[in-house]
Amino acid sequence: MMDQFKKLGDVSWEDADINRFSRLDRYWTNKSSVLRGKIHERSTKVYVQKAVEQIGLTPADMMKEYRLKGVEFGRWLNTPERYDHFCSGMLALEDLANVMGTHNLGMDHHIGLAFGARGNGGRRPAAAHFEPLTFMINLTKENGASCFAHEYGHALDYFFGMYVDLNTLSPSLSGGREVGSSHYWGKRGKYRRMMLEILTHIMKTESYKRWHKSKSRNYYCNHTEMFARCFEQWVADELHKKGVVNRYLTVQAELYAKGSAYLSEDEKKTVWPEMKRLVKEMAKAANEK
C-alpha cells in the first residue's frame, strides 16, 4: 500500500487534468493563481485521474491508509465533482502526512473527512468547518479548498484534548473559544502545556494586539481559532520548505504574511519552534497507536 501511495508524489499541478467543467477546476489550472505540486521539475509525470485509476484507489483505501473515521460526499456533488474532491483530498492527505510525520491522520479512525456533505448554506456560509461532536471535517463544494489544514488544526486541538490530555473544564487543548490571557484551571498534561506555550507566544505579538482591537476580536482572539490559523500557516511553511504548493491544504506560504489574520515573518520565529515541538509529540503518539 505504501509503495502505491508514493506514486501520488509524482503528480504535478502542470499535469492535473481535473474535469474542466467541475467547480474545482480553478484549483488545478495554471491559468489561475492556485497551484499544486513540486516547484521544481519532476522526473515522472502522470495525470491525477490516471494515478488514481491505475493504482485503483477508492475512498475505502483513503480511510485505510490514513486511518480515517469515514469519507462522505454530499448529495449536491455530481460525479465529476466527487471525483475531483477525492483526488484533491488524497493528495492533500499525503502532503499533510509528510508534514506531520505520520500517516495516522485519522488518529485510529476518530477523525473523518466530508466533501460538501455537512454545510448549512445560507448567507455567507463557512467555507469549511470541524465538528467536535462528530470529529468530521467538512470542506464545502465550492470554497472548501485551501481550508483543510486549518480545520485539521481544530481536529488535533479537540482530539488530544478529549482523548489524550483530558481536562474536565475544557474539551480542547487550547481552551476553545476563550479570549484573552486568562486560562482555565485544572490538570494540564504535556500537550496542554505545549499548547499554552504556543498561545502565550502568540499573545505577545503585535498581530495579536491588532486582532484584540478589532471588532471581530471574539473570533480572531479566541484560543482555538488562533491555534488553527497558526497551524495552517505553519503547514504552508513546511510545505514550502519541501518545495510543495498544495492549495487544497493551504494558500501559498508567502501570502500569509500579507494577511491581517496571520503572523508576520518575525513573529513566526518565536511561535514555530513551539508548534513544531507540539506536532512532533502528536505524531509520536499517533505512530505508537
GROMACS .gro file of C-alpha atoms in nm:
model
  289
    1MET     CA    1   0.000   0.000   0.000
    2MET     CA    2   0.272   0.248   0.091
    3ASP     CA    3   0.456   0.192  -0.239
    4GLN     CA    4   0.134   0.259  -0.422
    5PHE     CA    5   0.075   0.582  -0.237
    6LYS     CA    6   0.425   0.702  -0.314
    7LYS     CA    7   0.320   0.716  -0.679
    8LEU     CA    8   0.092   1.004  -0.589
    9GLY     CA    9   0.406   1.205  -0.521
   10ASP     CA   10   0.472   1.205  -0.894
   11VAL     CA   11   0.160   1.409  -0.967
   12SER     CA   12   0.233   1.767  -1.070
   13TRP     CA   13  -0.011   2.054  -1.093
   14GLU     CA   14   0.111   2.102  -1.450
   15ASP     CA   15  -0.030   1.761  -1.539
   16ALA     CA   16  -0.353   1.783  -1.346
   17ASP     CA   17  -0.642   1.709  -1.580
   18ILE     CA   18  -0.928   1.758  -1.337
   19ASN     CA   19  -1.266   1.784  -1.514
   20ARG     CA   20  -1.272   2.134  -1.663
   21PHE     CA   21  -1.643   2.177  -1.608
   22SER     CA   22  -1.642   2.097  -1.237
   23ARG     CA   23  -1.628   2.371  -0.976
   24LEU     CA   24  -1.285   2.261  -0.856
   25ASP     CA   25  -1.106   2.306  -1.188
   26ARG     CA   26  -0.983   2.654  -1.091
   27TYR     CA   27  -0.769   2.495  -0.819
   28TRP     CA   28  -0.576   2.293  -1.075
   29THR     CA   29  -0.531   2.504  -1.388
   30ASN     CA   30  -0.217   2.709  -1.440
   31LYS     CA   31  -0.436   2.995  -1.563
   32SER     CA   32  -0.524   3.075  -1.203
   33SER     CA   33  -0.308   3.157  -0.902
   34VAL     CA   34  -0.387   2.818  -0.750
   35LEU     CA   35  -0.115   2.558  -0.789
   36ARG     CA   36  -0.038   2.213  -0.654
   37GLY     CA   37   0.279   2.019  -0.692
   38LYS     CA   38   0.654   2.048  -0.679
   39ILE     CA   39   0.802   2.384  -0.762
   40HIS     CA   40   1.090   2.208  -0.935
   41GLU     CA   41   1.053   1.980  -1.237
   42ARG     CA   42   0.952   1.622  -1.165
   43SER     CA   43   1.119   1.326  -1.330
   44THR     CA   44   0.792   1.135  -1.369
   45LYS     CA   45   0.457   1.287  -1.463
   46VAL     CA   46   0.113   1.133  -1.461
   47TYR     CA   47  -0.239   1.271  -1.466
   48VAL     CA   48  -0.420   1.290  -1.134
   49GLN     CA   49  -0.705   1.075  -1.260
   50LYS     CA   50  -0.472   0.820  -1.414
   51ALA     CA   51  -0.278   0.797  -1.089
   52VAL     CA   52  -0.594   0.714  -0.901
   53GLU     CA   53  -0.729   0.484  -1.172
   54GLN     CA   54  -0.405   0.292  -1.228
   55ILE     CA   55  -0.345   0.243  -0.857
   56GLY     CA   56  -0.713   0.164  -0.810
   57LEU     CA   57  -0.760   0.384  -0.504
   58THR     CA   58  -1.105   0.425  -0.351
   59PRO     CA   59  -1.247   0.613  -0.050
   60ALA     CA   60  -1.208   0.287   0.142
   61ASP     CA   61  -0.834   0.293   0.063
   62MET     CA   62  -0.820   0.654   0.182
   63MET     CA   63  -0.977   0.551   0.512
   64LYS     CA   64  -0.740   0.257   0.550
   65GLU     CA   65  -0.418   0.440   0.463
   66TYR     CA   66  -0.481   0.745   0.682
   67ARG     CA   67  -0.699   0.564   0.940
   68LEU     CA   68  -0.992   0.798   0.887
   69LYS     CA   69  -1.324   0.760   1.063
   70GLY     CA   70  -1.508   0.792   0.734
   71VAL     CA   71  -1.526   0.968   0.397
   72GLU     CA   72  -1.851   1.139   0.295
   73PHE     CA   73  -1.974   1.306  -0.023
   74GLY     CA   74  -2.267   1.549  -0.022
   75ARG     CA   75  -2.581   1.485  -0.224
   76TRP     CA   76  -2.527   1.805  -0.425
   77LEU     CA   77  -2.188   1.693  -0.557
   78ASN     CA   78  -2.220   1.538  -0.900
   79THR     CA   79  -1.993   1.254  -1.008
   80PRO     CA   80  -1.714   1.470  -1.162
   81GLU     CA   81  -1.712   1.693  -0.853
   82ARG     CA   82  -1.690   1.395  -0.618
   83TYR     CA   83  -1.403   1.259  -0.824
   84ASP     CA   84  -1.221   1.592  -0.821
   85HIS     CA   85  -1.256   1.634  -0.445
   86PHE     CA   86  -1.143   1.278  -0.386
   87CYS     CA   87  -0.829   1.325  -0.598
   88SER     CA   88  -0.757   1.657  -0.429
   89GLY     CA   89  -0.820   1.514  -0.084
   90MET     CA   90  -0.593   1.217  -0.148
   91LEU     CA   91  -0.303   1.440  -0.247
   92ALA     CA   92  -0.371   1.677   0.044
   93LEU     CA   93  -0.368   1.392   0.294
   94GLU     CA   94  -0.038   1.262   0.159
   95ASP     CA   95   0.124   1.606   0.177
   96LEU     CA   96  -0.015   1.662   0.527
   97ALA     CA   97   0.114   1.322   0.636
   98ASN     CA   98   0.462   1.415   0.514
   99VAL     CA   99   0.450   1.738   0.714
  100MET     CA  100   0.306   1.578   1.027
  101GLY     CA  101   0.537   1.279   1.026
  102THR     CA  102   0.256   1.024   1.047
  103HIS     CA  103   0.001   0.860   0.817
  104ASN     CA  104  -0.232   0.808   1.112
  105LEU     CA  105  -0.406   1.137   1.042
  106GLY     CA  106  -0.742   0.998   1.149
  107MET     CA  107  -0.599   0.909   1.490
  108ASP     CA  108  -0.712   0.547   1.468
  109HIS     CA  109  -1.041   0.622   1.292
  110HIS     CA  110  -1.156   0.907   1.517
  111ILE     CA  111  -1.131   1.191   1.260
  112GLY     CA  112  -1.322   1.181   0.932
  113LEU     CA  113  -1.345   1.385   0.612
  114ALA     CA  114  -1.656   1.510   0.433
  115PHE     CA  115  -1.670   1.675   0.092
  116GLY     CA  116  -1.963   1.913   0.055
  117ALA     CA  117  -2.171   1.699   0.289
  118ARG     CA  118  -2.229   1.890   0.613
  119GLY     CA  119  -2.253   2.261   0.532
  120ASN     CA  120  -2.561   2.465   0.618
  121GLY     CA  121  -2.559   2.703   0.323
  122GLY     CA  122  -2.741   3.032   0.369
  123ARG     CA  123  -2.595   3.380   0.370
  124ARG     CA  124  -2.214   3.392   0.394
  125PRO     CA  125  -2.174   3.025   0.487
  126ALA     CA  126  -1.847   2.893   0.624
  127ALA     CA  127  -1.606   2.760   0.360
  128ALA     CA  128  -1.529   2.465   0.587
  129HIS     CA  129  -1.581   2.357   0.945
  130PHE     CA  130  -1.486   2.099   1.206
  131GLU     CA  131  -1.749   1.928   1.424
  132PRO     CA  132  -1.616   1.846   1.774
  133LEU     CA  133  -1.915   1.622   1.846
  134THR     CA  134  -1.867   1.401   1.540
  135PHE     CA  135  -1.498   1.468   1.467
  136MET     CA  136  -1.580   1.527   1.100
  137ILE     CA  137  -1.404   1.787   0.886
  138ASN     CA  138  -1.632   1.928   0.617
  139LEU     CA  139  -1.496   2.106   0.310
  140THR     CA  140  -1.771   2.277   0.109
  141LYS     CA  141  -1.821   2.207  -0.258
  142GLU     CA  142  -1.722   2.549  -0.387
  143ASN     CA  143  -1.498   2.707  -0.124
  144GLY     CA  144  -1.356   2.428   0.090
  145ALA     CA  145  -1.025   2.404  -0.092
  146SER     CA  146  -0.734   2.571   0.096
  147CYS     CA  147  -0.915   2.525   0.431
  148PHE     CA  148  -0.814   2.166   0.502
  149ALA     CA  149  -0.508   2.235   0.720
  150HIS     CA  150  -0.698   2.494   0.925
  151GLU     CA  151  -0.979   2.252   1.006
  152TYR     CA  152  -0.733   1.971   1.075
  153GLY     CA  153  -0.573   2.202   1.332
  154HIS     CA  154  -0.909   2.217   1.509
  155ALA     CA  155  -0.934   1.838   1.492
  156LEU     CA  156  -0.594   1.796   1.660
  157ASP     CA  157  -0.685   2.052   1.925
  158TYR     CA  158  -1.002   1.865   2.023
  159PHE     CA  159  -0.882   1.509   1.972
  160PHE     CA  160  -0.586   1.545   2.206
  161GLY     CA  161  -0.797   1.745   2.449
  162MET     CA  162  -1.077   1.487   2.462
  163TYR     CA  163  -0.887   1.158   2.429
  164VAL     CA  164  -0.526   1.208   2.535
  165ASP     CA  165  -0.470   1.506   2.768
  166LEU     CA  166  -0.806   1.539   2.942
  167ASN     CA  167  -0.934   1.832   3.145
  168THR     CA  168  -1.294   1.843   3.269
  169LEU     CA  169  -1.309   2.221   3.220
  170SER     CA  170  -1.212   2.223   2.853
  171PRO     CA  171  -1.253   1.956   2.582
  172SER     CA  172  -0.981   2.121   2.370
  173LEU     CA  173  -0.613   2.171   2.447
  174SER     CA  174  -0.640   2.541   2.369
  175GLY     CA  175  -0.936   2.624   2.589
  176GLY     CA  176  -1.175   2.654   2.297
  177ARG     CA  177  -1.339   2.991   2.239
  178GLU     CA  178  -1.185   3.154   2.543
  179VAL     CA  179  -1.049   3.501   2.466
  180GLY     CA  180  -0.767   3.679   2.648
  181SER     CA  181  -0.474   3.583   2.864
  182SER     CA  182  -0.677   3.414   3.139
  183HIS     CA  183  -0.663   3.036   3.128
  184TYR     CA  184  -0.889   2.762   3.252
  185TRP     CA  185  -0.788   2.585   3.571
  186GLY     CA  186  -0.740   2.217   3.628
  187LYS     CA  187  -0.498   1.948   3.525
  188ARG     CA  188  -0.255   2.019   3.241
  189GLY     CA  189  -0.063   1.734   3.082
  190LYS     CA  190   0.229   1.785   2.845
  191TYR     CA  191   0.012   1.857   2.540
  192ARG     CA  192  -0.185   2.128   2.719
  193ARG     CA  193   0.137   2.280   2.849
  194MET     CA  194   0.286   2.287   2.500
  195MET     CA  195  -0.035   2.443   2.366
  196LEU     CA  196  -0.015   2.708   2.638
  197GLU     CA  197   0.338   2.794   2.528
  198ILE     CA  198   0.216   2.844   2.171
  199LEU     CA  199  -0.074   3.064   2.275
  200THR     CA  200   0.143   3.265   2.515
  201HIS     CA  201   0.390   3.345   2.237
  202ILE     CA  202   0.107   3.440   2.001
  203MET     CA  203  -0.044   3.678   2.255
  204LYS     CA  204   0.286   3.863   2.285
  205THR     CA  205   0.286   3.957   1.916
  206GLU     CA  206   0.185   4.285   1.754
  207SER     CA  207  -0.058   4.088   1.539
  208TYR     CA  208  -0.244   3.975   1.849
  209LYS     CA  209  -0.266   4.332   1.977
  210ARG     CA  210  -0.416   4.433   1.643
  211TRP     CA  211  -0.666   4.145   1.648
  212HIS     CA  212  -0.766   4.235   2.004
  213LYS     CA  213  -0.857   4.590   1.898
  214SER     CA  214  -1.071   4.478   1.603
  215LYS     CA  215  -1.449   4.444   1.606
  216SER     CA  216  -1.403   4.073   1.539
  217ARG     CA  217  -1.180   4.015   1.840
  218ASN     CA  218  -1.401   3.734   1.970
  219TYR     CA  219  -1.315   3.539   1.655
  220TYR     CA  220  -0.957   3.645   1.591
  221CYS     CA  221  -0.851   3.614   1.953
  222ASN     CA  222  -1.030   3.303   2.072
  223HIS     CA  223  -0.778   3.035   2.150
  224THR     CA  224  -0.893   2.755   1.922
  225GLU     CA  225  -0.903   2.986   1.618
  226MET     CA  226  -0.561   3.133   1.692
  227PHE     CA  227  -0.414   2.787   1.708
  228ALA     CA  228  -0.589   2.667   1.391
  229ARG     CA  229  -0.473   2.971   1.192
  230CYS     CA  230  -0.116   2.932   1.312
  231PHE     CA  231  -0.118   2.558   1.244
  232GLU     CA  232  -0.244   2.628   0.892
  233GLN     CA  233   0.029   2.887   0.836
  234TRP     CA  234   0.294   2.654   0.979
  235VAL     CA  235   0.185   2.372   0.744
  236ALA     CA  236   0.217   2.610   0.447
  237ASP     CA  237   0.571   2.698   0.555
  238GLU     CA  238   0.667   2.333   0.599
  239LEU     CA  239   0.532   2.252   0.252
  240HIS     CA  240   0.731   2.542   0.111
  241LYS     CA  241   1.049   2.401   0.264
  242LYS     CA  242   0.977   2.075   0.081
  243GLY     CA  243   0.918   2.261  -0.246
  244VAL     CA  244   0.547   2.185  -0.247
  245VAL     CA  245   0.243   2.407  -0.301
  246ASN     CA  246  -0.087   2.239  -0.219
  247ARG     CA  247  -0.379   2.480  -0.243
  248TYR     CA  248  -0.624   2.222  -0.117
  249LEU     CA  249  -0.442   2.226   0.216
  250THR     CA  250  -0.345   2.594   0.246
  251VAL     CA  251  -0.292   2.906   0.043
  252GLN     CA  252   0.058   2.976  -0.084
  253ALA     CA  253   0.306   3.028   0.203
  254GLU     CA  254   0.420   3.378   0.111
  255LEU     CA  255   0.063   3.511   0.108
  256TYR     CA  256   0.011   3.458   0.481
  257ALA     CA  257   0.238   3.742   0.588
  258LYS     CA  258   0.020   3.976   0.381
  259GLY     CA  259  -0.297   3.865   0.558
  260SER     CA  260  -0.413   4.059   0.865
  261ALA     CA  261  -0.526   3.741   1.044
  262TYR     CA  262  -0.184   3.573   1.043
  263LEU     CA  263   0.160   3.616   1.197
  264SER     CA  264   0.437   3.819   1.039
  265GLU     CA  265   0.770   3.670   0.936
  266ASP     CA  266   0.940   3.793   1.253
  267GLU     CA  267   0.658   3.675   1.480
  268LYS     CA  268   0.673   3.323   1.338
  269LYS     CA  269   1.029   3.287   1.467
  270THR     CA  270   0.908   3.270   1.826
  271VAL     CA  271   0.598   3.057   1.764
  272TRP     CA  272   0.716   2.796   1.512
  273PRO     CA  273   0.965   2.616   1.740
  274GLU     CA  274   0.684   2.556   1.991
  275MET     CA  275   0.444   2.449   1.714
  276LYS     CA  276   0.699   2.203   1.578
  277ARG     CA  277   0.754   2.058   1.924
  278LEU     CA  278   0.380   2.002   1.976
  279VAL     CA  279   0.327   1.847   1.633
  280LYS     CA  280   0.626   1.618   1.684
  281GLU     CA  281   0.478   1.487   2.009
  282MET     CA  282   0.137   1.443   1.847
  283ALA     CA  283   0.288   1.248   1.558
  284LYS     CA  284   0.483   1.033   1.802
  285ALA     CA  285   0.162   0.947   1.988
  286ALA     CA  286  -0.016   0.873   1.660
  287ASN     CA  287   0.262   0.642   1.542
  288GLU     CA  288   0.250   0.450   1.867
  289LYS     CA  289  -0.118   0.366   1.820
   0.00000   0.00000   0.00000
